[in-house]
XYZ file of C-alpha atoms in Angstrom:
132
model
C 59.675 26.475 -27.279
C 55.484 26.031 -26.572
C 52.467 28.518 -26.838
C 49.962 28.736 -24.408
C 47.278 26.736 -25.495
C 43.883 27.734 -24.405
C 41.838 25.716 -22.018
C 38.618 23.609 -23.418
C 35.501 23.458 -20.319
C 32.007 22.051 -21.103
C 29.431 24.319 -21.683
C 27.067 24.673 -18.838
C 23.019 24.874 -20.184
C 21.817 27.930 -19.976
C 18.572 27.696 -17.903
C 16.378 25.644 -16.208
C 15.560 21.839 -17.066
C 11.932 21.343 -18.649
C 9.262 21.006 -16.441
C 7.370 17.570 -16.637
C 3.806 17.560 -15.848
C 2.381 16.380 -13.186
C 5.339 16.634 -11.270
C 7.921 19.195 -10.284
C 11.577 19.730 -11.167
C 13.817 20.187 -8.197
C 17.022 21.009 -8.328
C 20.700 20.895 -6.561
C 20.929 24.564 -6.807
C 18.783 27.295 -9.210
C 20.293 29.926 -9.933
C 23.242 27.797 -11.731
C 22.777 25.207 -14.719
C 26.615 23.811 -14.974
C 28.230 21.308 -16.747
C 27.313 17.562 -15.580
C 23.525 19.559 -13.245
C 21.258 17.020 -11.842
C 17.788 17.578 -10.746
C 15.113 15.393 -9.810
C 11.504 14.833 -11.008
C 9.162 13.784 -7.913
C 5.851 12.425 -9.030
C 2.321 13.866 -7.610
C 0.415 11.210 -5.695
C -1.316 11.048 -8.496
C 1.135 10.030 -10.837
C 4.351 8.079 -10.974
C 7.489 7.810 -12.470
C 7.369 6.130 -16.629
C 10.050 3.396 -15.541
C 13.372 2.187 -13.050
C 16.110 4.261 -14.903
C 17.231 6.932 -13.433
C 17.173 8.719 -16.883
C 13.195 8.364 -15.700
C 13.486 10.602 -12.563
C 16.145 13.572 -13.951
C 17.553 15.761 -16.205
C 21.458 16.526 -16.246
C 23.078 18.773 -17.983
C 26.033 17.317 -20.243
C 27.317 19.533 -22.290
C 25.953 21.958 -21.839
C 21.997 20.241 -23.539
C 19.755 18.140 -20.545
C 19.515 14.866 -20.564
C 16.645 11.953 -19.594
C 13.583 11.291 -20.238
C 11.477 11.900 -17.588
C 7.896 11.318 -17.428
C 4.847 11.413 -14.920
C 2.243 8.715 -15.897
C -1.213 8.898 -14.547
C -2.014 5.634 -12.115
C -4.382 3.475 -13.143
C -7.045 0.400 -11.420
C -5.540 -2.185 -13.285
C -10.086 -3.313 -12.312
C -12.779 -2.021 -11.886
C -14.143 -2.979 -8.159
C -16.739 -5.476 -7.274
C -19.848 -5.188 -5.732
C -21.273 -7.266 -3.505
C -24.756 -8.589 -3.962
C -24.635 -7.699 -8.465
C -26.312 -10.876 -9.370
C -25.453 -13.717 -7.414
C -25.793 -14.740 -3.348
C -25.372 -12.061 -1.411
C -22.726 -13.044 0.599
C -20.158 -13.534 -2.226
C -18.328 -10.868 -3.557
C -19.309 -10.656 -8.119
C -18.297 -8.458 -10.789
C -21.338 -9.568 -12.981
C -22.670 -4.967 -12.533
C -22.840 -2.437 -15.551
C -20.822 1.339 -14.617
C -20.992 3.577 -16.077
C -18.567 6.889 -16.675
C -15.537 4.231 -15.179
C -12.203 6.438 -13.954
C -9.996 3.897 -13.411
C -7.731 6.420 -12.409
C -5.762 7.758 -9.423
C -9.268 8.790 -7.820
C -11.377 8.297 -10.358
C -15.533 7.561 -9.456
C -17.120 4.438 -11.338
C -20.829 5.028 -11.475
C -22.512 0.765 -10.295
C -24.833 0.260 -11.263
C -26.637 -3.224 -9.684
C -28.321 -5.429 -11.356
C -31.501 -6.459 -11.534
C -33.649 -6.660 -8.244
C -30.788 -4.986 -6.272
C -30.536 -1.607 -4.604
C -27.479 0.317 -3.592
C -27.513 0.837 -0.170
C -27.054 4.358 0.327
C -26.003 6.103 3.532
C -29.352 6.668 4.787
C -30.135 2.726 4.072
C -28.373 0.129 5.887
C -27.704 -3.411 5.989
C -31.191 -4.438 6.877
C -32.808 -2.994 3.583
C -34.145 0.814 3.360
C -35.107 3.487 5.901
C -38.520 4.968 4.652
């Protein structure tokens, strides 16, 4: 005669997964953290997922521990913007200008210094020249 053996069940997670900087963690159920439970990470508009794999976008409860590597990284512009009339023919676009404090991250600003012999067109000027 066989005696009754216990049933072995997988461990559940004990609470929500870690926060992800610059992202929001959205879980299937925010009251239970069962084995297999998945929480998806939504990055802010100024950030994107660090990779294309599913593990880069979610936390998953596996045997009582969260697995995954979700991260939201800052969007960065590939190059500084070209400026019209910055040291060459006015109707061509060149990047020969000086910048000071250029922030190439999403929403960042660059301060542009025009080349010698040029001035910046401001909101108070039009294409024909400075307003007096």
